[in-house]
PDB file of C-alpha atoms in Angstrom:
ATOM      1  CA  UNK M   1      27.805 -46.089 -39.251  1.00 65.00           C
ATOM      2  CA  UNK M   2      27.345 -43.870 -36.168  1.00 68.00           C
ATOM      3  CA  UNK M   3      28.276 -40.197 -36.509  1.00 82.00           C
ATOM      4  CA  UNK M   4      30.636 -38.339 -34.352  1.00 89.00           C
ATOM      5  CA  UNK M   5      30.322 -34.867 -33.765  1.00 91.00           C
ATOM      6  CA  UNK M   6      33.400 -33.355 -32.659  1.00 94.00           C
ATOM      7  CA  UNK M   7      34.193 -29.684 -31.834  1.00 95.00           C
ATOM      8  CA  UNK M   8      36.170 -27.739 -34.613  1.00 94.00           C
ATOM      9  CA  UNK M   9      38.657 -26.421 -32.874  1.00 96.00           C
ATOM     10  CA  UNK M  10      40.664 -26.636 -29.373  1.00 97.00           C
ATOM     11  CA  UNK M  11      43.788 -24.793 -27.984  1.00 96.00           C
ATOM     12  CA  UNK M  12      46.170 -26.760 -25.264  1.00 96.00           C
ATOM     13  CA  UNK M  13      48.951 -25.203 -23.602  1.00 97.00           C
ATOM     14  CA  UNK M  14      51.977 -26.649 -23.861  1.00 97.00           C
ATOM     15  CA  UNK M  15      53.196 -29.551 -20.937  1.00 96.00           C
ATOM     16  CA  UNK M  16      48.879 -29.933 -20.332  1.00 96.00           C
ATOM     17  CA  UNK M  17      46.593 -32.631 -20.493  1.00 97.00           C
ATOM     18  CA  UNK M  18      44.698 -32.350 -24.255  1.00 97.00           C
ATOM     19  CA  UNK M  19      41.106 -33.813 -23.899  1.00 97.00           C
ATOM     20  CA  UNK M  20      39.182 -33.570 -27.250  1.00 97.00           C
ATOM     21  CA  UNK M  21      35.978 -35.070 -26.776  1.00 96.00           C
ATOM     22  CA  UNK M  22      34.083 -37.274 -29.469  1.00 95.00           C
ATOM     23  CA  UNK M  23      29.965 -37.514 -29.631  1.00 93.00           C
ATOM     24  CA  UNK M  24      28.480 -40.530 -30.892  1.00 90.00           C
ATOM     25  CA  UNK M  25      25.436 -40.880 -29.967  1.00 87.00           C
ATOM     26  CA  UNK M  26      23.821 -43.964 -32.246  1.00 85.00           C
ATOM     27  CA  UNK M  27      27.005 -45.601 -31.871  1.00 85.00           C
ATOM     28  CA  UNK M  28      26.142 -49.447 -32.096  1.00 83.00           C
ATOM     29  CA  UNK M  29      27.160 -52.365 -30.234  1.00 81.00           C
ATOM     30  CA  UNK M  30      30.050 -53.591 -32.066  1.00 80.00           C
ATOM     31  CA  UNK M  31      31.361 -50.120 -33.599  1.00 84.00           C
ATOM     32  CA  UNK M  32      34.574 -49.644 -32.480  1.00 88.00           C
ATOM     33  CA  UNK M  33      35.836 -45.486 -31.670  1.00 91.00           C
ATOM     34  CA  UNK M  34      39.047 -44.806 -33.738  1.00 92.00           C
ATOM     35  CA  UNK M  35      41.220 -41.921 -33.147  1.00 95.00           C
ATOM     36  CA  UNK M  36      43.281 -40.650 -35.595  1.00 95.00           C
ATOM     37  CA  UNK M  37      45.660 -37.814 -36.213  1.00 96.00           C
ATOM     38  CA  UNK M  38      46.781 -35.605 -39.399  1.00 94.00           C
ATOM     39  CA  UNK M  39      49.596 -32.997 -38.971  1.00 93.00           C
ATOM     40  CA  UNK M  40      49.709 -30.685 -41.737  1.00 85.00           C
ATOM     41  CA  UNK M  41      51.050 -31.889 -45.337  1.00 81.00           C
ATOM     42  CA  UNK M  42      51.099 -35.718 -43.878  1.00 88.00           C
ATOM     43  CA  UNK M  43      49.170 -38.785 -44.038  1.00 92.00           C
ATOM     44  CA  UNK M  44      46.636 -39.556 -41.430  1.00 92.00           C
ATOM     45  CA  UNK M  45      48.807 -41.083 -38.230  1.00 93.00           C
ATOM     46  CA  UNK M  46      46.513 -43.722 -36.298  1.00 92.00           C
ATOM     47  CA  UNK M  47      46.169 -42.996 -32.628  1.00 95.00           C
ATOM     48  CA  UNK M  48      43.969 -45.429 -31.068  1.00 94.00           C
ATOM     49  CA  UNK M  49      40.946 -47.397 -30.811  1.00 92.00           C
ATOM     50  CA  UNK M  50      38.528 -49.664 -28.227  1.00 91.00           C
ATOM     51  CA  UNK M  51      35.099 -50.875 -28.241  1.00 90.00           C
ATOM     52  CA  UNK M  52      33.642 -50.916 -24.414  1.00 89.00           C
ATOM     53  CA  UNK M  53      36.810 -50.598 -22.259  1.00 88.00           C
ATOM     54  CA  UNK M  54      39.373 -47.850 -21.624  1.00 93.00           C
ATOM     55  CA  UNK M  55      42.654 -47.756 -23.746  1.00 94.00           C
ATOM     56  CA  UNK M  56      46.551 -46.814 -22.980  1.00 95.00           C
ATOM     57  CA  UNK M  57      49.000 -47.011 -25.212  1.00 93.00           C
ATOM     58  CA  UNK M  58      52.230 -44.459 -25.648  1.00 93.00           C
ATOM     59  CA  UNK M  59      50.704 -42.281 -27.538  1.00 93.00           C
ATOM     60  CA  UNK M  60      47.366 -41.625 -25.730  1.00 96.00           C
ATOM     61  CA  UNK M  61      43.817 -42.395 -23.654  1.00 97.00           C
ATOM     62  CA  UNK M  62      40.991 -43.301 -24.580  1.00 97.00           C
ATOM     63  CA  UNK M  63      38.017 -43.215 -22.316  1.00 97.00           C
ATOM     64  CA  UNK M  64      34.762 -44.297 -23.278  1.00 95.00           C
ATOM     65  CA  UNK M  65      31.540 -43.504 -21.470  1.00 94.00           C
ATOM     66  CA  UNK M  66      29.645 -46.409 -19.751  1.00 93.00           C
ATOM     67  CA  UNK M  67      26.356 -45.818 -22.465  1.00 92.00           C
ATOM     68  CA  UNK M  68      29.240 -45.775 -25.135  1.00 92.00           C
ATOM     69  CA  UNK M  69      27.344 -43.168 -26.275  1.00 92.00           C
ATOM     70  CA  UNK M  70      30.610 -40.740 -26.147  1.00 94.00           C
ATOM     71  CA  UNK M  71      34.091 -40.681 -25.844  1.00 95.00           C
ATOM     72  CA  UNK M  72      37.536 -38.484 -24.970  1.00 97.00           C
ATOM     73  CA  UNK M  73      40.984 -38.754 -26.072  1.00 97.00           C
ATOM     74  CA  UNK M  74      43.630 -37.794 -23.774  1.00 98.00           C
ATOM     75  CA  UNK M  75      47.306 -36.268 -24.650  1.00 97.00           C
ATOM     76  CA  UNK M  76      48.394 -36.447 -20.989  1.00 96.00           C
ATOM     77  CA  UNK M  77      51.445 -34.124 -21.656  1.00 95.00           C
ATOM     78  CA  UNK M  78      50.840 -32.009 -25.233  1.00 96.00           C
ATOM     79  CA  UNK M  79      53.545 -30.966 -27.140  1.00 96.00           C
ATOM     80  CA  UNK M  80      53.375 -28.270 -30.091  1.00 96.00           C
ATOM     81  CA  UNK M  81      54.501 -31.390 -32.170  1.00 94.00           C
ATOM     82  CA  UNK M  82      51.222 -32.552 -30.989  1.00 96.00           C
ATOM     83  CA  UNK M  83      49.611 -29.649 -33.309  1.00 97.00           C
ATOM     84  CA  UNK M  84      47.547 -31.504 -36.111  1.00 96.00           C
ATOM     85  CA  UNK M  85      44.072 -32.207 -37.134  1.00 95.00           C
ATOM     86  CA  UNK M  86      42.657 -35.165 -34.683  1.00 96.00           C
ATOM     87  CA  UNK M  87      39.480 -37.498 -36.253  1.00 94.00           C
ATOM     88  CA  UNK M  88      37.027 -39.717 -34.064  1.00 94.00           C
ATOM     89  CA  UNK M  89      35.773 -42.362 -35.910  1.00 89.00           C
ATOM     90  CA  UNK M  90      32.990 -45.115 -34.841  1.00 84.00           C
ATOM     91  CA  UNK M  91      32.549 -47.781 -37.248  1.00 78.00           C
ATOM     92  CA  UNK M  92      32.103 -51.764 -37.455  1.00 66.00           C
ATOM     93  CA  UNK M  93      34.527 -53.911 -37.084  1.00 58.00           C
ATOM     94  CA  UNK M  94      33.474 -55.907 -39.487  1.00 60.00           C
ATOM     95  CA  UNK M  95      34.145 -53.529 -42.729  1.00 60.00           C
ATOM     96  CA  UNK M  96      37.465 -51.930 -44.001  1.00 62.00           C
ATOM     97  CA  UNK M  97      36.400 -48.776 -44.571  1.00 70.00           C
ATOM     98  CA  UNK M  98      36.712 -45.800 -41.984  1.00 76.00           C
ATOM     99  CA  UNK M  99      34.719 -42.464 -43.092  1.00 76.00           C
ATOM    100  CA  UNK M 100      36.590 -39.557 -41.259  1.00 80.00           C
ATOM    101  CA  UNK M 101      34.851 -36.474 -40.816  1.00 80.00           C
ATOM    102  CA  UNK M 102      35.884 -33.010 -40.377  1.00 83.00           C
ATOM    103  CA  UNK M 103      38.058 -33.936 -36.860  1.00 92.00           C
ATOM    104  CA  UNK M 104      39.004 -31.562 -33.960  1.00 95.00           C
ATOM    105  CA  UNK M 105      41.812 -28.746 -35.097  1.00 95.00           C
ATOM    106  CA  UNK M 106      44.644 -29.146 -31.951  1.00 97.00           C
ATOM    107  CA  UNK M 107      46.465 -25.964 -31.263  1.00 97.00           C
ATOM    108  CA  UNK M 108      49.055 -26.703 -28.434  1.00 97.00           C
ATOM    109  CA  UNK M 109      50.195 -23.131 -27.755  1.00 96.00           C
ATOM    110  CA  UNK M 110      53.892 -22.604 -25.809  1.00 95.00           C
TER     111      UNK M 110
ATOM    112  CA  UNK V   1      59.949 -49.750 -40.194  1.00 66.00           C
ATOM    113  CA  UNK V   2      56.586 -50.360 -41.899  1.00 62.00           C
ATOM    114  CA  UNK V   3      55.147 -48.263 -44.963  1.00 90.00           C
ATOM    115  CA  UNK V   4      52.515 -47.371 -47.017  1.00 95.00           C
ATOM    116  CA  UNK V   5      54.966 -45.594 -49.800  1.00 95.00           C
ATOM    117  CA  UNK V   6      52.960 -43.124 -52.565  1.00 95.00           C
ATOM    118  CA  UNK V   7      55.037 -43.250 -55.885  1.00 88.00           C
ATOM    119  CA  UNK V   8      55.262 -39.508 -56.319  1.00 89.00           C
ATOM    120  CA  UNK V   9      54.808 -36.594 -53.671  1.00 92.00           C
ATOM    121  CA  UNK V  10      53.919 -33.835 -56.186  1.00 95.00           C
ATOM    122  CA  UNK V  11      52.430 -33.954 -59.667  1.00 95.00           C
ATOM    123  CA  UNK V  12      51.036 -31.831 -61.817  1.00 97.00           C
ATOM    124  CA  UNK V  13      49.582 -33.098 -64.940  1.00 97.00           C
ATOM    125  CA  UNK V  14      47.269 -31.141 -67.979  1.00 97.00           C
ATOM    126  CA  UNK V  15      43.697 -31.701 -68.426  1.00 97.00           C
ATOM    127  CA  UNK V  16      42.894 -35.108 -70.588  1.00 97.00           C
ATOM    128  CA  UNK V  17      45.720 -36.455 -69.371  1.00 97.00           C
ATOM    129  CA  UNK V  18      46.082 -40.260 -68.062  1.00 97.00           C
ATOM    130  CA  UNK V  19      46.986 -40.286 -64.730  1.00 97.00           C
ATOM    131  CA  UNK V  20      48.763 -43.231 -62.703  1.00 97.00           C
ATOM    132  CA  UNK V  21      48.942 -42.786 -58.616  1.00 97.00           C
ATOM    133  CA  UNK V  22      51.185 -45.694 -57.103  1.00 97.00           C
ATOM    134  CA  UNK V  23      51.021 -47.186 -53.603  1.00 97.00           C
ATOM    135  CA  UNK V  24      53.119 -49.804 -52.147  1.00 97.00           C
ATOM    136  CA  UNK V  25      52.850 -51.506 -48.875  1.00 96.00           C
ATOM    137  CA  UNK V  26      55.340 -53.548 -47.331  1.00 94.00           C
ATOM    138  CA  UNK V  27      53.046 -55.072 -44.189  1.00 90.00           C
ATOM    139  CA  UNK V  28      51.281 -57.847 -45.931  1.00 90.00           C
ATOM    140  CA  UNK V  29      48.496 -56.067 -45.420  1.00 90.00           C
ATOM    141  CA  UNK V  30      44.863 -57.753 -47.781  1.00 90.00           C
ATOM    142  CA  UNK V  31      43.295 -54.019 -47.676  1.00 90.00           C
ATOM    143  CA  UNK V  32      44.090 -51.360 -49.278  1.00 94.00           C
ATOM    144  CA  UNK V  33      42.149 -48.079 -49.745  1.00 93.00           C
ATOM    145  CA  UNK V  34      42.149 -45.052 -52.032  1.00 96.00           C
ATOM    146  CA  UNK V  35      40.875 -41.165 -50.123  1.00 94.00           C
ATOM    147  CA  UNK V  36      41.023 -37.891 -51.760  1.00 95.00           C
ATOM    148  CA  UNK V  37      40.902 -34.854 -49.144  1.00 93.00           C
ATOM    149  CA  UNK V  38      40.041 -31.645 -49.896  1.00 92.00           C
ATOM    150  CA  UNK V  39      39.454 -28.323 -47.608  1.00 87.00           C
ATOM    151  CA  UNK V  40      35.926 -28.443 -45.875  1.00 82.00           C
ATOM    152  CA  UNK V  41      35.305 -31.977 -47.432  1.00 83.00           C
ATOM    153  CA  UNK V  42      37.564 -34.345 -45.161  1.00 83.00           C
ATOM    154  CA  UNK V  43      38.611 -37.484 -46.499  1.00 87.00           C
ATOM    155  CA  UNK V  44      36.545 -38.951 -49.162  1.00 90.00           C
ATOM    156  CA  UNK V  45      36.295 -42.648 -49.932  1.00 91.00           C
ATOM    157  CA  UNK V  46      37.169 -43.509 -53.776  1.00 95.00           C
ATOM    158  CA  UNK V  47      37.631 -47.260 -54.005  1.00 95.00           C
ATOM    159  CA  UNK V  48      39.199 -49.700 -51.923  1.00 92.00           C
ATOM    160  CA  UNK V  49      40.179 -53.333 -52.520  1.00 93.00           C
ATOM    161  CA  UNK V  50      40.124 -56.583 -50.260  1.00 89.00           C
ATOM    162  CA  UNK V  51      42.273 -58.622 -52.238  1.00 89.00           C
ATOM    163  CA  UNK V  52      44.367 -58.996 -54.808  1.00 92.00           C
ATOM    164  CA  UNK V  53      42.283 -58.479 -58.263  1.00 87.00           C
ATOM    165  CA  UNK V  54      39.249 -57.287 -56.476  1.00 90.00           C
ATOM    166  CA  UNK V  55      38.017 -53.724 -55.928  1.00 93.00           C
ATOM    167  CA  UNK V  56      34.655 -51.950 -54.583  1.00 92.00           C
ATOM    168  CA  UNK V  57      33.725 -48.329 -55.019  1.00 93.00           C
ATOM    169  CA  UNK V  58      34.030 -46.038 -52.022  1.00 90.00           C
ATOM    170  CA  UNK V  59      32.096 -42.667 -52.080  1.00 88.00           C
ATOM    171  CA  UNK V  60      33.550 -40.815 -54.786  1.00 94.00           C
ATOM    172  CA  UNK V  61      34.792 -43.484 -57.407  1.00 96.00           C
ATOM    173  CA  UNK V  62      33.195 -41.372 -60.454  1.00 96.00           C
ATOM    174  CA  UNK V  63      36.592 -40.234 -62.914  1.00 96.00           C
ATOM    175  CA  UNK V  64      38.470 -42.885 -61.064  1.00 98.00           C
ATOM    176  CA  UNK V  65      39.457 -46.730 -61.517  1.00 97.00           C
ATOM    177  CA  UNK V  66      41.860 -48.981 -59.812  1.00 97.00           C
ATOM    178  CA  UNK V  67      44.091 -51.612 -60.391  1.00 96.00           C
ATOM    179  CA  UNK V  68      44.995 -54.482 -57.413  1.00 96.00           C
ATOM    180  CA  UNK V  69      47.522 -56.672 -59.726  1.00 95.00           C
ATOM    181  CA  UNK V  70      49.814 -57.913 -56.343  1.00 95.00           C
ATOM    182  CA  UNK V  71      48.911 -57.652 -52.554  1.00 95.00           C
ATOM    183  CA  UNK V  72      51.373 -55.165 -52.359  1.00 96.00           C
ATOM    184  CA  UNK V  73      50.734 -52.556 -54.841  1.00 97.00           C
ATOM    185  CA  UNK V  74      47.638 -50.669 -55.329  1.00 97.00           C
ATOM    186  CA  UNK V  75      47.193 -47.996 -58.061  1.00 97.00           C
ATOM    187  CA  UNK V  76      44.621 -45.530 -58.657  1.00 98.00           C
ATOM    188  CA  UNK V  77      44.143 -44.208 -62.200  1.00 98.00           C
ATOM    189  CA  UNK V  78      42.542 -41.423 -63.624  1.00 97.00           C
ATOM    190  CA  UNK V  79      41.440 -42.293 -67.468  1.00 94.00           C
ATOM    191  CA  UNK V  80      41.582 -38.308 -68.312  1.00 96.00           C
ATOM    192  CA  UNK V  81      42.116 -35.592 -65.503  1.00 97.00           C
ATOM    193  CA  UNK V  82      40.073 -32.740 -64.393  1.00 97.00           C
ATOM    194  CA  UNK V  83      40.863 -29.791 -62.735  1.00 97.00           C
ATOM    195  CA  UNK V  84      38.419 -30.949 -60.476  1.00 97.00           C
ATOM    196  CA  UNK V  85      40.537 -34.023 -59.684  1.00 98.00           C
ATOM    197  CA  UNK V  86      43.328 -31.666 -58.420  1.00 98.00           C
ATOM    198  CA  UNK V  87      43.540 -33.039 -54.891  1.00 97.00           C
ATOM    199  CA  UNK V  88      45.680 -34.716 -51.865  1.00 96.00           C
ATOM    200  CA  UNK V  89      45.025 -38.160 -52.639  1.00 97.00           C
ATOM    201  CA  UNK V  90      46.204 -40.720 -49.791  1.00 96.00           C
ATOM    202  CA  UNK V  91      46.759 -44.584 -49.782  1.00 96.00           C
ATOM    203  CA  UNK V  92      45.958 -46.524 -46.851  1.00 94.00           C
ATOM    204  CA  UNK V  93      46.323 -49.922 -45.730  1.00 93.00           C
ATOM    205  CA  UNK V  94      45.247 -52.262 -43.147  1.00 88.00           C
ATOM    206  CA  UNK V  95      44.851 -56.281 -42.565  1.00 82.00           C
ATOM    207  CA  UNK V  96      41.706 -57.106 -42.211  1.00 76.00           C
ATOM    208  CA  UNK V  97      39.379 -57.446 -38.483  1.00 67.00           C
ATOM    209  CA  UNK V  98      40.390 -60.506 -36.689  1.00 62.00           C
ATOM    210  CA  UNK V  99      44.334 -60.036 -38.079  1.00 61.00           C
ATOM    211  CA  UNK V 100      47.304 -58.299 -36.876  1.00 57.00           C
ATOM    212  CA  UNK V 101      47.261 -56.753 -33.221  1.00 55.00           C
ATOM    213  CA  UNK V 102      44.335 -54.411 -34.012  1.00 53.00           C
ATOM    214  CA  UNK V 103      42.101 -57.687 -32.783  1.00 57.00           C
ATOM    215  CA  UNK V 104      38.366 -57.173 -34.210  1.00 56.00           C
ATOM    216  CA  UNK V 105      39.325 -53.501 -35.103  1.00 64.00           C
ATOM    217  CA  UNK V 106      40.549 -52.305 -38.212  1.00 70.00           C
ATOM    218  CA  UNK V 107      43.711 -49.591 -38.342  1.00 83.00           C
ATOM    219  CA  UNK V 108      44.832 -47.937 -41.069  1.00 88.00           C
ATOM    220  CA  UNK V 109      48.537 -46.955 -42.440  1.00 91.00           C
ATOM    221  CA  UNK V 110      48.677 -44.160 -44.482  1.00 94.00           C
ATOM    222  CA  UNK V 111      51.017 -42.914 -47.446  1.00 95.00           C
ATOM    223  CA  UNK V 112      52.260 -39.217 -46.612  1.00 93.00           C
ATOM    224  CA  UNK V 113      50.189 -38.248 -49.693  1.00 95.00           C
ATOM    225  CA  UNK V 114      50.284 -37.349 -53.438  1.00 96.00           C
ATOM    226  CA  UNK V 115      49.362 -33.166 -54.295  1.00 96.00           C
ATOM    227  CA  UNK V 116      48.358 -34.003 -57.631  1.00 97.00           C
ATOM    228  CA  UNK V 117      47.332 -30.321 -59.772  1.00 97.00           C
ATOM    229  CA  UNK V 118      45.350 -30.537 -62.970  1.00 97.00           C
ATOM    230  CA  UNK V 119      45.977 -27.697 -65.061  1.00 97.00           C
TER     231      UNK V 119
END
């Protein structure tokens, strides 16, 4: 599995764009890059994912670098609902299991 | 609207104690997947199953066993609690890669969680 290194912590101010960047480096050729979310007392909420290309859905964006080698997840308007523990996750399609590391704390501030 | 439903939200149960941790999907889903989180540690793998009667051991499966009787319903046992087993412990679910609309991928449902204390 490739690891992601993402930064602790981030602060967003409320009606902003939220881009918390992913690292993953010795990310191989058929690892997919999930995103997922946990706000506080809940299950993990899945966000997104994509292998080569850019992703929209109505949540969020996902844009992955050209070498693959990194990736950023966009909130294009945050909302403090938007608050919550955010995980970037590379691993092979070809397995169930995802192994979430320590994620990227959200603050969206008003 | 689709689940992955935890049998109980709260528990607190005495050391040596048998413990039973329920989880019920309602999406057809084949996999199904046991984490424990804890503060500084993340989500931890404990076992996860492919199938009905099958299982594999995650990360962490030491104290723990499973039981996969129906596609649906996936429990998690512990033979006789710790107070190291005091935990959030959260069921997930997913079809597997090639099924559903997450293509080759492979996304995850999650329960809302089970705070289980072991006094």
């Amino acid at each position: 599995d490739a690891k992601t290194t993402q930064p602790p912590s981030m602060d967003c101010a409320e009606g902003r764009a939220a881009n918390l960047p992913c690292n993953h480096s010795t990310i191989s050729g058929n690892e997919y890059v999930y995103w997922y979310r946990q706000i506080h007392s809940q299950g993990p909420q899945y966000i997104i994912h994509g292998l080569k290309n850019n992703e929209t859905n109505e949540m969020a964006s996902l844009i992955i670098t050209e070498d693959r080698k990194s990736s950023t997840l966009i909130l294009p308007h945050a909302t403090l609902r938007d608050t919550a523990v955010y995980y970037c996750i590379a691993r092979s399609g070809n397995t169930g299991k995802l192994i979430f590391g320590q994620g990227t704390t959200l603050q969206v501030k008003p | 609207d689709v689940k992955v439903t935890q049998s109980s939200r709260y528990l607190v149960k005495r050391t040596g104690e048998k413990v039973f941790l329920e989880c019920v999907q309602d999406m057809d889903h084949e996999n199904m997947f046991w984490y424990r989180q804890d503060p500084g540690l993340g989500l931890r793998l404990i076992y996860f199953s492919y199938d009905v009667k099958m299982k594999e051991k995650g990360d962490i499966p030491e104290g723990y066993s499973v039981s996969r009787e129906k596609k649906e319903r996936f429990s998690l046992i512990l033979e006789s609690a710790s107070t190291n087993q005091t935990s959030m412990y959260l069921c997930a679910s997913s079809f597997p890669p090639g099924r559903g609309r997450s293509s080759g991928a492979n996304v995850l449902t999650f329960g809302a969680g089970s705070r289980l204390t072991v006094l």
